Amino acid sequence: MSIHLSQAQSIPVYRANAFRVSDGANFGDGISVCDDLIPDDIYTLKTGAARERLSIHALKDGTFTIADNTEIGEPGAMVHLDGALILMSPAGQNTDAIVLVEVDQDGDIAAIYLLPLAPLIEKTDYTLVGTDHDAARQKFAQVACVSFTRGTHITMASGAQIPIEDLQIGDRVLTRDEGAQQVRWIGQSTVRATGDFAPIVVTAGTLNNSNDLTVSPDHRLFVYQRSDQIGAGQSELLVKARHLVNGESVHVQSGGFVDYFQILFDSHHIIYAEGIAAESMLVDPRTRPALPPELLEKLSGMPEHAGRDSHGLDVQKALLDRPDAIQLLRRASME
């Protein structure tokens, strides 16, 4: 039986012993599976603890395996999303986190990891106020969903610029490769703008955009290189917004709450937002749990969207880790 692997996705996690109980019933223990956790235990991040890169493949059945290029964990091992946690700081702010469990060939626990969805601060007490087995998949999927923020102007098939919150199911949107396409579904959620949910702002003019474009961190922008300025070896590129952050023309907008919108078509498309070519929502094994059950039922008879690299090379951060990366991409698209 063949196993179809998705493109590897990297997530920054802490080892279990980096986040220990400093006061409570499980004193001294690191984070564990949800069934072993005790509400009101207080956890503290170990001084000097660093996140490590866990690379995973999402299989078609919704399970996950560790990829070969991982920094932590055993390649090929299964990884389970054990549960979602709610941690409360002394200031009363909640931080969401996901517990991931790596298992060996016998199904026994080999390692436990913590994926916080907002930064954890050293020497800060975090009280465990909630655990939820069922919410883990949805939270994990939401991080991967590409989203536009309220007020983003989408280019319609007619050429009109419509704020995303005014779009309706059935509206025809202009796509790069297949012209006018009907919107199948529009998702909307309001989340705290922290950590993996803090949006990225591409200021007006940075990539020839007419206005500021604000998107979720992993939203990929499409760049067509007329000349290969960054050495990617390919003209069609997909670049994550978070990889362009320079603190100036592209920056993180953290704090408060943000309204996120997702646009779904029958296929994965490149559309236009504030004049920038950007991807629509991609339905794959990781993002499917973010969709409502009634929509999943309608989609059950449809083929999976094409892979993450179907519209170009998914550019890794290493190629963009240079101060002039944005200028090179802008120049490459114009020359």
PDB file of N, CA and C in Angstrom, residues 138-179:
ATOM      1  N   GLN A 138      -8.881  21.329  15.182  1.00  0.00           N
ATOM      2  CA  GLN A 138      -9.402  22.572  14.638  1.00  0.00           C
ATOM      3  C   GLN A 138      -8.422  23.721  14.846  1.00  0.00           C
ATOM      4  N   LYS A 139      -7.825  23.814  16.035  1.00  0.00           N
ATOM      5  CA  LYS A 139      -6.841  24.862  16.306  1.00  0.00           C
ATOM      6  C   LYS A 139      -5.640  24.728  15.375  1.00  0.00           C
ATOM      7  N   PHE A 140      -5.169  23.490  15.217  1.00  0.00           N
ATOM      8  CA  PHE A 140      -4.006  23.239  14.360  1.00  0.00           C
ATOM      9  C   PHE A 140      -4.327  23.607  12.918  1.00  0.00           C
ATOM     10  N   ALA A 141      -5.550  23.326  12.481  1.00  0.00           N
ATOM     11  CA  ALA A 141      -5.965  23.655  11.123  1.00  0.00           C
ATOM     12  C   ALA A 141      -6.080  25.159  10.921  1.00  0.00           C
ATOM     13  N   GLN A 142      -6.598  25.854  11.925  1.00  0.00           N
ATOM     14  CA  GLN A 142      -6.790  27.302  11.800  1.00  0.00           C
ATOM     15  C   GLN A 142      -5.474  28.034  11.565  1.00  0.00           C
ATOM     16  N   VAL A 143      -4.403  27.550  12.197  1.00  0.00           N
ATOM     17  CA  VAL A 143      -3.091  28.180  12.001  1.00  0.00           C
ATOM     18  C   VAL A 143      -2.664  28.080  10.541  1.00  0.00           C
ATOM     19  N   ALA A 144      -3.014  26.958   9.893  1.00  0.00           N
ATOM     20  CA  ALA A 144      -2.567  26.719   8.514  1.00  0.00           C
ATOM     21  C   ALA A 144      -3.458  27.382   7.475  1.00  0.00           C
ATOM     22  N   CYS A 145      -4.655  27.822   7.865  1.00  0.00           N
ATOM     23  CA  CYS A 145      -5.577  28.430   6.903  1.00  0.00           C
ATOM     24  C   CYS A 145      -5.090  29.820   6.495  1.00  0.00           C
ATOM     25  N   VAL A 146      -5.021  30.044   5.193  1.00  0.00           N
ATOM     26  CA  VAL A 146      -4.618  31.373   4.720  1.00  0.00           C
ATOM     27  C   VAL A 146      -5.819  32.302   4.805  1.00  0.00           C
ATOM     28  N   SER A 147      -5.598  33.485   5.366  1.00  0.00           N
ATOM     29  CA  SER A 147      -6.718  34.378   5.654  1.00  0.00           C
ATOM     30  C   SER A 147      -6.372  35.817   5.310  1.00  0.00           C
ATOM     31  N   PHE A 148      -7.386  36.530   4.823  1.00  0.00           N
ATOM     32  CA  PHE A 148      -7.307  37.967   4.618  1.00  0.00           C
ATOM     33  C   PHE A 148      -8.015  38.655   5.788  1.00  0.00           C
ATOM     34  N   THR A 149      -7.680  39.896   6.068  1.00  0.00           N
ATOM     35  CA  THR A 149      -8.331  40.622   7.145  1.00  0.00           C
ATOM     36  C   THR A 149      -9.444  41.516   6.615  1.00  0.00           C
ATOM     37  N   ARG A 150     -10.317  41.901   7.538  1.00  0.00           N
ATOM     38  CA  ARG A 150     -11.455  42.767   7.193  1.00  0.00           C
ATOM     39  C   ARG A 150     -10.954  44.021   6.468  1.00  0.00           C
ATOM     40  N   GLY A 151     -11.665  44.397   5.411  1.00  0.00           N
ATOM     41  CA  GLY A 151     -11.328  45.589   4.646  1.00  0.00           C
ATOM     42  C   GLY A 151     -10.459  45.330   3.434  1.00  0.00           C
ATOM     43  N   THR A 152      -9.892  44.123   3.307  1.00  0.00           N
ATOM     44  CA  THR A 152      -9.055  43.799   2.154  1.00  0.00           C
ATOM     45  C   THR A 152      -9.875  43.818   0.874  1.00  0.00           C
ATOM     46  N   HIS A 153      -9.404  44.537  -0.148  1.00  0.00           N
ATOM     47  CA  HIS A 153     -10.119  44.633  -1.418  1.00  0.00           C
ATOM     48  C   HIS A 153      -9.722  43.480  -2.343  1.00  0.00           C
ATOM     49  N   ILE A 154     -10.731  42.727  -2.788  1.00  0.00           N
ATOM     50  CA  ILE A 154     -10.542  41.594  -3.684  1.00  0.00           C
ATOM     51  C   ILE A 154     -10.975  42.007  -5.090  1.00  0.00           C
ATOM     52  N   THR A 155     -10.190  41.628  -6.097  1.00  0.00           N
ATOM     53  CA  THR A 155     -10.525  41.962  -7.482  1.00  0.00           C
ATOM     54  C   THR A 155     -11.542  40.969  -8.032  1.00  0.00           C
ATOM     55  N   MET A 156     -12.685  41.479  -8.462  1.00  0.00           N
ATOM     56  CA  MET A 156     -13.750  40.653  -9.016  1.00  0.00           C
ATOM     57  C   MET A 156     -13.526  40.420 -10.507  1.00  0.00           C
ATOM     58  N   ALA A 157     -14.302  39.512 -11.076  1.00  0.00           N
ATOM     59  CA  ALA A 157     -14.184  39.227 -12.510  1.00  0.00           C
ATOM     60  C   ALA A 157     -14.466  40.466 -13.353  1.00  0.00           C
ATOM     61  N   SER A 158     -15.302  41.364 -12.829  1.00  0.00           N
ATOM     62  CA  SER A 158     -15.640  42.603 -13.540  1.00  0.00           C
ATOM     63  C   SER A 158     -14.545  43.658 -13.444  1.00  0.00           C
ATOM     64  N   GLY A 159     -13.565  43.418 -12.560  1.00  0.00           N
ATOM     65  CA  GLY A 159     -12.528  44.405 -12.308  1.00  0.00           C
ATOM     66  C   GLY A 159     -12.813  45.260 -11.086  1.00  0.00           C
ATOM     67  N   ALA A 160     -14.019  45.161 -10.548  1.00  0.00           N
ATOM     68  CA  ALA A 160     -14.373  45.932  -9.353  1.00  0.00           C
ATOM     69  C   ALA A 160     -13.560  45.459  -8.156  1.00  0.00           C
ATOM     70  N   GLN A 161     -13.310  46.373  -7.213  1.00  0.00           N
ATOM     71  CA  GLN A 161     -12.591  46.063  -5.975  1.00  0.00           C
ATOM     72  C   GLN A 161     -13.595  46.013  -4.829  1.00  0.00           C
ATOM     73  N   ILE A 162     -13.785  44.843  -4.262  1.00  0.00           N
ATOM     74  CA  ILE A 162     -14.816  44.643  -3.245  1.00  0.00           C
ATOM     75  C   ILE A 162     -14.168  44.246  -1.923  1.00  0.00           C
ATOM     76  N   PRO A 163     -14.536  44.915  -0.795  1.00  0.00           N
ATOM     77  CA  PRO A 163     -14.027  44.484   0.509  1.00  0.00           C
ATOM     78  C   PRO A 163     -14.422  43.026   0.763  1.00  0.00           C
ATOM     79  N   ILE A 164     -13.515  42.277   1.309  1.00  0.00           N
ATOM     80  CA  ILE A 164     -13.744  40.847   1.458  1.00  0.00           C
ATOM     81  C   ILE A 164     -14.978  40.531   2.277  1.00  0.00           C
ATOM     82  N   GLU A 165     -15.290  41.366   3.262  1.00  0.00           N
ATOM     83  CA  GLU A 165     -16.467  41.089   4.101  1.00  0.00           C
ATOM     84  C   GLU A 165     -17.774  41.275   3.343  1.00  0.00           C
ATOM     85  N   ASP A 166     -17.729  41.896   2.141  1.00  0.00           N
ATOM     86  CA  ASP A 166     -18.937  42.087   1.337  1.00  0.00           C
ATOM     87  C   ASP A 166     -19.117  40.996   0.279  1.00  0.00           C
ATOM     88  N   LEU A 167     -18.158  40.095   0.152  1.00  0.00           N
ATOM     89  CA  LEU A 167     -18.290  39.016  -0.828  1.00  0.00           C
ATOM     90  C   LEU A 167     -19.416  38.076  -0.431  1.00  0.00           C
ATOM     91  N   GLN A 168     -20.040  37.476  -1.445  1.00  0.00           N
ATOM     92  CA  GLN A 168     -21.110  36.509  -1.241  1.00  0.00           C
ATOM     93  C   GLN A 168     -20.778  35.204  -1.953  1.00  0.00           C
ATOM     94  N   ILE A 169     -21.303  34.108  -1.422  1.00  0.00           N
ATOM     95  CA  ILE A 169     -21.136  32.824  -2.106  1.00  0.00           C
ATOM     96  C   ILE A 169     -21.761  32.923  -3.496  1.00  0.00           C
ATOM     97  N   GLY A 170     -21.028  32.463  -4.495  1.00  0.00           N
ATOM     98  CA  GLY A 170     -21.485  32.559  -5.880  1.00  0.00           C
ATOM     99  C   GLY A 170     -20.910  33.738  -6.638  1.00  0.00           C
ATOM    100  N   ASP A 171     -20.339  34.727  -5.919  1.00  0.00           N
ATOM    101  CA  ASP A 171     -19.688  35.853  -6.597  1.00  0.00           C
ATOM    102  C   ASP A 171     -18.536  35.341  -7.449  1.00  0.00           C
ATOM    103  N   ARG A 172     -18.282  36.046  -8.537  1.00  0.00           N
ATOM    104  CA  ARG A 172     -17.228  35.639  -9.467  1.00  0.00           C
ATOM    105  C   ARG A 172     -15.993  36.510  -9.240  1.00  0.00           C
ATOM    106  N   VAL A 173     -14.907  35.847  -8.885  1.00  0.00           N
ATOM    107  CA  VAL A 173     -13.647  36.509  -8.556  1.00  0.00           C
ATOM    108  C   VAL A 173     -12.635  36.226  -9.660  1.00  0.00           C
ATOM    109  N   LEU A 174     -11.796  37.202  -9.952  1.00  0.00           N
ATOM    110  CA  LEU A 174     -10.765  37.032 -10.967  1.00  0.00           C
ATOM    111  C   LEU A 174      -9.625  36.175 -10.420  1.00  0.00           C
ATOM    112  N   THR A 175      -9.260  35.116 -11.142  1.00  0.00           N
ATOM    113  CA  THR A 175      -8.110  34.287 -10.781  1.00  0.00           C
ATOM    114  C   THR A 175      -7.043  34.416 -11.853  1.00  0.00           C
ATOM    115  N   ARG A 176      -5.811  34.155 -11.459  1.00  0.00           N
ATOM    116  CA  ARG A 176      -4.695  34.341 -12.387  1.00  0.00           C
ATOM    117  C   ARG A 176      -4.713  33.337 -13.536  1.00  0.00           C
ATOM    118  N   ASP A 177      -5.039  32.095 -13.243  1.00  0.00           N
ATOM    119  CA  ASP A 177      -4.877  31.040 -14.240  1.00  0.00           C
ATOM    120  C   ASP A 177      -6.167  30.622 -14.931  1.00  0.00           C
ATOM    121  N   GLU A 178      -7.321  30.836 -14.273  1.00  0.00           N
ATOM    122  CA  GLU A 178      -8.563  30.308 -14.844  1.00  0.00           C
ATOM    123  C   GLU A 178      -9.667  31.346 -14.918  1.00  0.00           C
ATOM    124  N   GLY A 179      -9.276  32.619 -14.986  1.00  0.00           N
ATOM    125  CA  GLY A 179     -10.262  33.667 -15.181  1.00  0.00           C
ATOM    126  C   GLY A 179     -11.263  33.774 -14.050  1.00  0.00           C
TER     127      GLY A 179
END
